Coordinates of N, CA and C in Angstrom, one line a residue:
M13 N 0.8 -1.2 0.0 CA 0.0 0.0 0.0 C 0.9 1.3 0.0
E14 N 2.0 1.2 0.7 CA 2.9 2.3 0.8 C 3.4 2.7 -0.5
Q15 N 3.7 1.7 -1.4 CA 4.3 1.9 -2.7 C 3.3 2.6 -3.6
L16 N 2.0 2.2 -3.4 CA 0.9 2.7 -4.3 C 0.8 4.2 -4.1
F17 N 0.7 4.7 -2.9 CA 0.5 6.1 -2.7 C 1.7 6.9 -2.4
G18 N 2.7 6.3 -1.8 CA 4.0 6.9 -1.6 C 3.8 8.2 -0.8
E19 N 4.3 9.3 -1.4 CA 4.3 10.6 -0.8 C 2.9 11.3 -0.9
N20 N 2.0 10.7 -1.7 CA 0.7 11.3 -1.9 C -0.4 10.6 -1.0
Q21 N 0.0 10.0 0.1 CA -0.9 9.4 1.0 C -1.9 10.4 1.6
W22 N -1.4 11.6 1.9 CA -2.3 12.6 2.4 C -3.3 13.0 1.4
L23 N -3.0 13.0 0.1 CA -4.0 13.4 -0.9 C -5.1 12.3 -1.0
F24 N -4.7 11.1 -0.9 CA -5.7 10.0 -0.8 C -6.7 10.2 0.3
I25 N -6.1 10.4 1.5 CA -7.0 10.6 2.7 C -7.9 11.8 2.5
L26 N -7.4 12.9 2.0 CA -8.2 14.1 1.8 C -9.3 13.8 0.8
V27 N -9.0 13.2 -0.3 CA -10.1 12.8 -1.3 C -11.1 11.9 -0.7
L28 N -10.7 11.0 0.1 CA -11.6 10.0 0.8 C -12.5 10.8 1.8
L29 N -11.9 11.7 2.5 CA -12.7 12.5 3.5 C -13.7 13.4 2.8
W30 N -13.4 13.9 1.6 CA -14.3 14.7 0.8 C -15.4 13.9 0.2
T31 N -15.1 12.7 -0.4 CA -16.0 12.0 -1.2 C -17.0 11.2 -0.3
L32 N -16.6 10.6 0.7 CA -17.5 9.7 1.5 C -18.8 10.4 2.0
P33 N -18.7 11.6 2.6 CA -19.9 12.2 3.1 C -20.9 12.5 1.9
W34 N -20.4 13.0 0.8 CA -21.2 13.3 -0.3 C -21.9 12.1 -0.9
K35 N -21.1 11.0 -1.1 CA -21.6 9.8 -1.6 C -22.6 9.2 -0.6
G36 N -22.4 9.2 0.7 CA -23.3 8.7 1.6 C -24.7 9.5 1.6
M37 N -24.6 10.8 1.5 CA -25.9 11.6 1.5 C -26.6 11.3 0.2
A38 N -25.9 11.2 -0.9 CA -26.6 11.0 -2.2 C -27.2 9.6 -2.3
L39 N -26.5 8.6 -1.8 CA -27.0 7.2 -1.7 C -28.2 7.2 -0.8
W40 N -28.2 7.8 0.3 CA -29.3 7.8 1.2 C -30.5 8.5 0.6
K41 N -30.4 9.6 0.0 CA -31.5 10.4 -0.6 C -32.1 9.6 -1.8
S42 N -31.2 9.0 -2.7 CA -31.7 8.3 -3.8 C -32.4 7.0 -3.4
A43 N -32.0 6.4 -2.4 CA -32.7 5.2 -1.9 C -34.0 5.6 -1.3
R44 N -34.1 6.7 -0.5 CA -35.3 7.1 0.1 C -36.4 7.6 -1.0
T45 N -35.9 8.2 -2.1 CA -36.8 8.6 -3.1 C -37.1 7.6 -4.2
G46 N -36.4 6.4 -4.1 CA -36.7 5.4 -5.0 C -36.0 5.5 -6.4
D47 N -35.0 6.3 -6.4 CA -34.2 6.5 -7.7 C -33.2 5.4 -7.8
K48 N -33.6 4.3 -8.4 CA -32.7 3.1 -8.5 C -31.5 3.4 -9.4
K49 N -31.8 4.0 -10.5 CA -30.7 4.3 -11.5 C -29.7 5.2 -10.9
W50 N -30.1 6.2 -10.2 CA -29.1 7.1 -9.5 C -28.3 6.3 -8.5
F51 N -29.0 5.5 -7.7 CA -28.4 4.7 -6.6 C -27.3 3.9 -7.2
I52 N -27.6 3.2 -8.3 CA -26.6 2.3 -8.9 C -25.4 3.1 -9.5
A53 N -25.7 4.2 -10.1 CA -24.7 5.1 -10.6 C -23.7 5.6 -9.5
F54 N -24.3 5.9 -8.4 CA -23.4 6.4 -7.3 C -22.6 5.3 -6.7
L55 N -23.1 4.0 -6.7 CA -22.3 2.9 -6.3 C -21.1 2.6 -7.2
I56 N -21.3 2.7 -8.5 CA -20.3 2.3 -9.5 C -19.4 3.4 -9.8
V57 N -19.9 4.6 -10.1 CA -19.1 5.7 -10.6 C -18.5 6.6 -9.5
N58 N -17.2 6.9 -9.6 CA -16.6 7.8 -8.6 C -16.2 9.0 -9.3
T59 N -16.9 10.1 -9.0 CA -16.6 11.4 -9.6 C -16.1 12.4 -8.6
L60 N -15.5 11.9 -7.5 CA -15.0 12.8 -6.4 C -16.1 13.7 -5.9
G61 N -17.3 13.2 -5.8 CA -18.4 14.0 -5.2 C -19.2 14.9 -6.1
I62 N -18.7 15.1 -7.3 CA -19.3 16.1 -8.2 C -20.7 15.6 -8.6
L63 N -20.9 14.4 -9.1 CA -22.2 13.9 -9.4 C -23.1 13.8 -8.2
E64 N -22.6 13.5 -7.1 CA -23.4 13.4 -5.9 C -23.9 14.8 -5.5
I65 N -23.1 15.8 -5.6 CA -23.5 17.2 -5.2 C -24.6 17.6 -6.2
L66 N -24.3 17.4 -7.5 CA -25.3 17.8 -8.5 C -26.7 17.1 -8.2
Y67 N -26.7 15.8 -7.9 CA -27.9 15.1 -7.6 C -28.6 15.7 -6.4
L68 N -27.9 16.0 -5.3 CA -28.5 16.5 -4.1 C -29.1 17.9 -4.3
Y69 N -28.4 18.7 -5.0 CA -28.8 20.1 -5.1 C -29.6 20.5 -6.4
V70 N -29.5 19.7 -7.4 CA -30.1 20.0 -8.7 C -31.2 19.0 -9.1
F71 N -30.8 17.8 -9.3 CA -31.7 16.7 -9.9 C -32.8 16.3 -8.9
S72 N -32.4 16.1 -7.6 CA -33.5 15.7 -6.7 C -34.5 16.8 -6.4
K73 N -34.0 18.0 -6.5 CA -35.0 19.2 -6.3 C -36.0 19.2 -7.4
K74 N -35.5 19.0 -8.6 CA -36.5 19.0 -9.8 C -37.5 17.9 -9.6
K75 N -37.1 16.8 -9.2 CA -38.1 15.7 -9.0 C -39.1 16.0 -7.9
A76 N -38.6 16.6 -6.8 CA -39.5 16.9 -5.7 C -40.5 18.0 -6.2
V77 N -40.1 18.9 -7.0 CA -41.0 20.0 -7.5 C -42.1 19.3 -8.4
Q78 N -41.6 18.4 -9.3 CA -42.6 17.8 -10.2 C -43.6 16.9 -9.5
E79 N -43.1 16.2 -8.4 CA -44.1 15.4 -7.6 C -45.0 16.2 -6.9
K80 N -44.6 17.3 -6.4 CA -45.5 18.3 -5.6 C -46.5 18.8 -6.5
A81 N -46.2 19.2 -7.8 CA -47.1 19.7 -8.7 C -48.1 18.6 -9.1
A82 N -47.7 17.4 -9.2 CA -48.6 16.3 -9.6 C -49.6 16.0 -8.6
V83 N -49.3 16.2 -7.3 CA -50.2 15.9 -6.2 C -51.2 17.0 -6.1
S84 N -50.9 18.3 -6.4 CA -51.8 19.4 -6.3 C -52.9 19.4 -7.3

């Protein structure tokens, strides 16, 4: 493991600490709203939190607004 990261071990830890909370929140929200395709994408694809942040603040908001309009 030491050879793999070498002097960049701190960078790996920093990326891990950044990515895990975003991935966790996005997985949780996609599971709660029944977005199976998003959930699978979050499990497979690692985008350093970018896709997860977009889902949380852009795509899931659009779905919530559409569902609210359909109920009214």
